[in-house]
Short mmCIF file of N, CA and C in Angstrom, two decimals:
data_model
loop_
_atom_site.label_atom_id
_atom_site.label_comp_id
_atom_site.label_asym_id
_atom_site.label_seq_id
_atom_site.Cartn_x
_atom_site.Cartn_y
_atom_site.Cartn_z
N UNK A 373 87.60 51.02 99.26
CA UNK A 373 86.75 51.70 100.23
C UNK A 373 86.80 53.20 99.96
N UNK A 374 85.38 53.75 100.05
CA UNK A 374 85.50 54.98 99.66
C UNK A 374 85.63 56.05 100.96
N UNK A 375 85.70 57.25 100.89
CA UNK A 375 85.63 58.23 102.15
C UNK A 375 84.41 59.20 102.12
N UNK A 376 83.82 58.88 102.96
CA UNK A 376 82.74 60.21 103.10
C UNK A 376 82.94 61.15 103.87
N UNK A 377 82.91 62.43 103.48
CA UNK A 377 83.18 63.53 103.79
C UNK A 377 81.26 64.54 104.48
N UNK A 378 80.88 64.75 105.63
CA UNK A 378 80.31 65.19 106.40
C UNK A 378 80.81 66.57 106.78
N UNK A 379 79.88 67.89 106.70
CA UNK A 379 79.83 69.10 107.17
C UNK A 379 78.70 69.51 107.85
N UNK A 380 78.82 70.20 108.58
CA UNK A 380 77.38 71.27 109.05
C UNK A 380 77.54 72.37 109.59
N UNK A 381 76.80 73.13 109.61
CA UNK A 381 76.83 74.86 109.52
C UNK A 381 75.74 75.39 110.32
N UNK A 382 75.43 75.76 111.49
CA UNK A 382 74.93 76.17 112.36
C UNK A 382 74.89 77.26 112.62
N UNK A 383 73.22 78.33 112.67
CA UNK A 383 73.60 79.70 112.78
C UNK A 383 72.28 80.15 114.10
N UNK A 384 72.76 80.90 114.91
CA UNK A 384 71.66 81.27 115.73
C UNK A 384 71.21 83.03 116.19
N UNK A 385 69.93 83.48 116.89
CA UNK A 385 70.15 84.61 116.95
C UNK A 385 69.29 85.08 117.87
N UNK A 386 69.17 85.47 118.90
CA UNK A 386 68.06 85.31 120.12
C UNK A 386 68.38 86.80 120.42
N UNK A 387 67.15 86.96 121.02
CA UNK A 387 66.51 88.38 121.32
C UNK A 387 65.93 88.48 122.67
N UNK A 388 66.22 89.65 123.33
CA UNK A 388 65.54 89.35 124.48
C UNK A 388 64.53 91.77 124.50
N UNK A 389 63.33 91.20 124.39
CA UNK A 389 62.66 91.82 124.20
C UNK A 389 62.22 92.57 126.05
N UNK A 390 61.98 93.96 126.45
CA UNK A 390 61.46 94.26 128.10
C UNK A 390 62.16 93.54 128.28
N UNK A 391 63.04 92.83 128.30
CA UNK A 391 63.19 91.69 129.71
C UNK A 391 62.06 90.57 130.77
N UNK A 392 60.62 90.25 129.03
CA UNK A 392 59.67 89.97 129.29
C UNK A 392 59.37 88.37 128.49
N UNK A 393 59.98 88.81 127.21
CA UNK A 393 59.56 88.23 125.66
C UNK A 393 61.02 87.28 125.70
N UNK A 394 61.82 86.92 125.23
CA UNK A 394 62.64 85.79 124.48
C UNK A 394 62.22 85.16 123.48
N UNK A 395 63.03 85.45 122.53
CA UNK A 395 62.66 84.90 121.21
C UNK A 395 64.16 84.43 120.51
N UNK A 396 64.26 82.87 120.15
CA UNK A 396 65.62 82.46 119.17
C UNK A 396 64.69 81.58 117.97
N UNK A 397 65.99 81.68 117.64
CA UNK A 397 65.84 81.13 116.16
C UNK A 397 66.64 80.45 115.38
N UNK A 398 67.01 79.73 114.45
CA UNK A 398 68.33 79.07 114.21
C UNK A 398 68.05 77.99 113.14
N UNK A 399 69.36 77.80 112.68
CA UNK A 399 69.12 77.12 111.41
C UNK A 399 70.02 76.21 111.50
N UNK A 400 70.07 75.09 110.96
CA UNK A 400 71.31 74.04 110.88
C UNK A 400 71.23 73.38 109.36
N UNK A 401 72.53 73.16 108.98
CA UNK A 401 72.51 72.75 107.77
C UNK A 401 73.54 71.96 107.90
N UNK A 402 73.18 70.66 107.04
CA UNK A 402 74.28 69.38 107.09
C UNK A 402 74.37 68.88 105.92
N UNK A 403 75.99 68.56 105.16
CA UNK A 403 76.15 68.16 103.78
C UNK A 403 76.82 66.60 104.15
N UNK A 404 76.30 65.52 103.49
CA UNK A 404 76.95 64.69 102.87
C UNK A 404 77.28 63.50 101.69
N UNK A 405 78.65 63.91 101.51
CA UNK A 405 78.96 63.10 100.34
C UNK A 405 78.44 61.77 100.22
N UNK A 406 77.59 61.12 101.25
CA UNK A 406 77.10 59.76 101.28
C UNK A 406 75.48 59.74 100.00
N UNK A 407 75.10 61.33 100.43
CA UNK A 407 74.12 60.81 99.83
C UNK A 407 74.05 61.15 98.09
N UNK A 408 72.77 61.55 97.42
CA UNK A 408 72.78 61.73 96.24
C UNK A 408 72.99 63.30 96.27
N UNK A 409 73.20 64.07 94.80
CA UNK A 409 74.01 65.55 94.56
C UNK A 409 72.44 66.29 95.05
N UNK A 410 71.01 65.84 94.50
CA UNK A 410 69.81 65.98 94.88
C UNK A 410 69.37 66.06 96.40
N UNK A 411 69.79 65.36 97.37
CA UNK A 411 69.44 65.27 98.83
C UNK A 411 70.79 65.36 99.65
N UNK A 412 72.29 65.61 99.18
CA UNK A 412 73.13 66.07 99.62
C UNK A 412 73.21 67.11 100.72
N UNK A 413 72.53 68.25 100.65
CA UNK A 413 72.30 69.28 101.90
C UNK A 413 70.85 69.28 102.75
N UNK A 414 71.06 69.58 103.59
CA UNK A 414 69.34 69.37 104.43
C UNK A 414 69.75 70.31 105.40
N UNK A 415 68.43 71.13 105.56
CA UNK A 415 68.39 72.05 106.35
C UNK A 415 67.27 71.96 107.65
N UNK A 416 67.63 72.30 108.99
CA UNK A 416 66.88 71.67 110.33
C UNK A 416 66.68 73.33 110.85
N UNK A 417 65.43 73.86 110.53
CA UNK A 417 65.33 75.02 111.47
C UNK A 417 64.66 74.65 112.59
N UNK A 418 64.97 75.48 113.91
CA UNK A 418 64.29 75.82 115.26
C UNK A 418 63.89 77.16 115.70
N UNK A 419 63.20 77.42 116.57
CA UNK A 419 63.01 78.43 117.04
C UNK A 419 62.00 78.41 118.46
N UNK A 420 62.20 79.33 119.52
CA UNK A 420 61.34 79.27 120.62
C UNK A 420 61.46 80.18 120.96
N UNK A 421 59.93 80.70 121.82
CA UNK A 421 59.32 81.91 122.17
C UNK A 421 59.13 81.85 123.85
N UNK A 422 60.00 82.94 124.63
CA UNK A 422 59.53 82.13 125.92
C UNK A 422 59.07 83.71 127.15
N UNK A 423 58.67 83.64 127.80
CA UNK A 423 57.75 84.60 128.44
C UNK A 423 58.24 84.62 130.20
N UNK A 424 58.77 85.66 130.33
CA UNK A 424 59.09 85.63 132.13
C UNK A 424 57.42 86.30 132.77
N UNK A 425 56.89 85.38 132.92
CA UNK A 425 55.71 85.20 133.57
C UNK A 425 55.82 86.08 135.25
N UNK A 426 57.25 85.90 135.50
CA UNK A 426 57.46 86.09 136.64
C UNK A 426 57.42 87.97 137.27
N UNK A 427 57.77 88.67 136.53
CA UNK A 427 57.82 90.40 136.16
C UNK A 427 56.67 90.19 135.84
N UNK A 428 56.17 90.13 135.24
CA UNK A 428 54.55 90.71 134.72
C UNK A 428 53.23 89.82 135.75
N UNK A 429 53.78 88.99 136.64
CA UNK A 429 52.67 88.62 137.88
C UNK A 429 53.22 89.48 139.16
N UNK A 430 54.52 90.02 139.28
CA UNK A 430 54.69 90.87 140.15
C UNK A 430 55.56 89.77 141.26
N UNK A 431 56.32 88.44 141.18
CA UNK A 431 56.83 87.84 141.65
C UNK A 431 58.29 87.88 141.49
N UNK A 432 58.61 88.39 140.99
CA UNK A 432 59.95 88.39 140.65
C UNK A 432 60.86 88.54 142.11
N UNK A 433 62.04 87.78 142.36
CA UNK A 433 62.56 87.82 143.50
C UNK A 433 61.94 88.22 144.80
N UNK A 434 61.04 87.37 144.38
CA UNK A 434 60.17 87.37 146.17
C UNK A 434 60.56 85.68 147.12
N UNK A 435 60.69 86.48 148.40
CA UNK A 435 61.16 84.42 148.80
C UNK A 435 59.62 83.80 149.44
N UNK A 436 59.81 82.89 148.66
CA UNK A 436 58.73 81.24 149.05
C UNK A 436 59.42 80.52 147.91
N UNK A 437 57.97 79.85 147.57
CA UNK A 437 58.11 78.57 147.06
C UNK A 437 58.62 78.83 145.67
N UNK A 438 57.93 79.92 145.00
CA UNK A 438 57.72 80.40 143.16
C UNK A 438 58.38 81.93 143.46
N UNK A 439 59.89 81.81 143.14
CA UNK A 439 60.16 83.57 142.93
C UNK A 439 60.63 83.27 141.46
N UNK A 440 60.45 82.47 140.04
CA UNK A 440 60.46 82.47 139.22
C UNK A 440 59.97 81.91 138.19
N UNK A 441 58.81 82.23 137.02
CA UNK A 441 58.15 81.82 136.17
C UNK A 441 58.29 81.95 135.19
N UNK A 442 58.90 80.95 133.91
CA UNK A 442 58.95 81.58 132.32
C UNK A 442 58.49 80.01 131.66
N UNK A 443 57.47 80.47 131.06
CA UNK A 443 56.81 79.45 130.12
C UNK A 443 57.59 79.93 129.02
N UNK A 444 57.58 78.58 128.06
CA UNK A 444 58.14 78.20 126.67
C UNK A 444 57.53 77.47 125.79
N UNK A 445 57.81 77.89 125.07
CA UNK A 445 57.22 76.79 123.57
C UNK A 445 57.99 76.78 122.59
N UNK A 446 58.94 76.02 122.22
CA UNK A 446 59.67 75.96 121.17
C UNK A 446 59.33 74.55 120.04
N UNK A 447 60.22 74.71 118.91
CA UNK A 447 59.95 73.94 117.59
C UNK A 447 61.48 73.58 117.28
N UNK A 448 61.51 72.32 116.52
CA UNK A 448 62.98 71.95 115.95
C UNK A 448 62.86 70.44 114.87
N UNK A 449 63.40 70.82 114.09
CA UNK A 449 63.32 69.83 113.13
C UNK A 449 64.93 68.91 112.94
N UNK A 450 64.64 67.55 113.31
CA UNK A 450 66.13 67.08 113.24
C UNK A 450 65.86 65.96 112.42
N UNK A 451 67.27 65.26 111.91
CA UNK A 451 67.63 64.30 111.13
C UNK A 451 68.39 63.56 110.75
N UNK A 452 68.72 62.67 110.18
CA UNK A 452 69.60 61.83 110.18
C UNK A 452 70.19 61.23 109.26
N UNK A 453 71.29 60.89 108.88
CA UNK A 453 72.28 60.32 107.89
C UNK A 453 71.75 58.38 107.77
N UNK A 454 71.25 58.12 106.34
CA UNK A 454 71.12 56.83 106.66
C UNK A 454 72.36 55.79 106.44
N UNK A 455 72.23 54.78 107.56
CA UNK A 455 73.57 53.96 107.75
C UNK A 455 73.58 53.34 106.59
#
């Protein structure tokens, strides 16, 4: 029986722009000895962009129903080790 040996390396870096904008980003990288020397490392980037809606409509810490608004849209690529 052999041993497979599994790593990954995860890096991230987020920004916060006015106190309006949010922006991350990030990378993931995973090695294993299971597969071939060719498809051995694989790399999974993400990133999302997100917007306090809430300051720029003029709601910000007001009391009712909505004292906070931030739309998002983010991206991510994932994957998997085959059994």
């Amino acid at each position: 029986e052999s041993t497979i040996n599994i790593a990954g390396y995860f890096g991230q870096v987020e920004a916060d722009l006015w106190e309006q904008l949010f922006v991350s980003v990030g990378l993931r990288a995973d090695q294993s000895s299971a597969l071939s020397r060719e498809n051995r490392t694989a790399f999974f980037p993400k990133g999302s962009v997100a917007w306090n809606a809430a300051r720029v409509l003029g709601i910000e810490n007001e009391k009712g129903i909505l004292s906070y608004l931030k739309l998002r849209a983010a991206y991510g690529e994932v994957g998997r080790q085959p059994l």
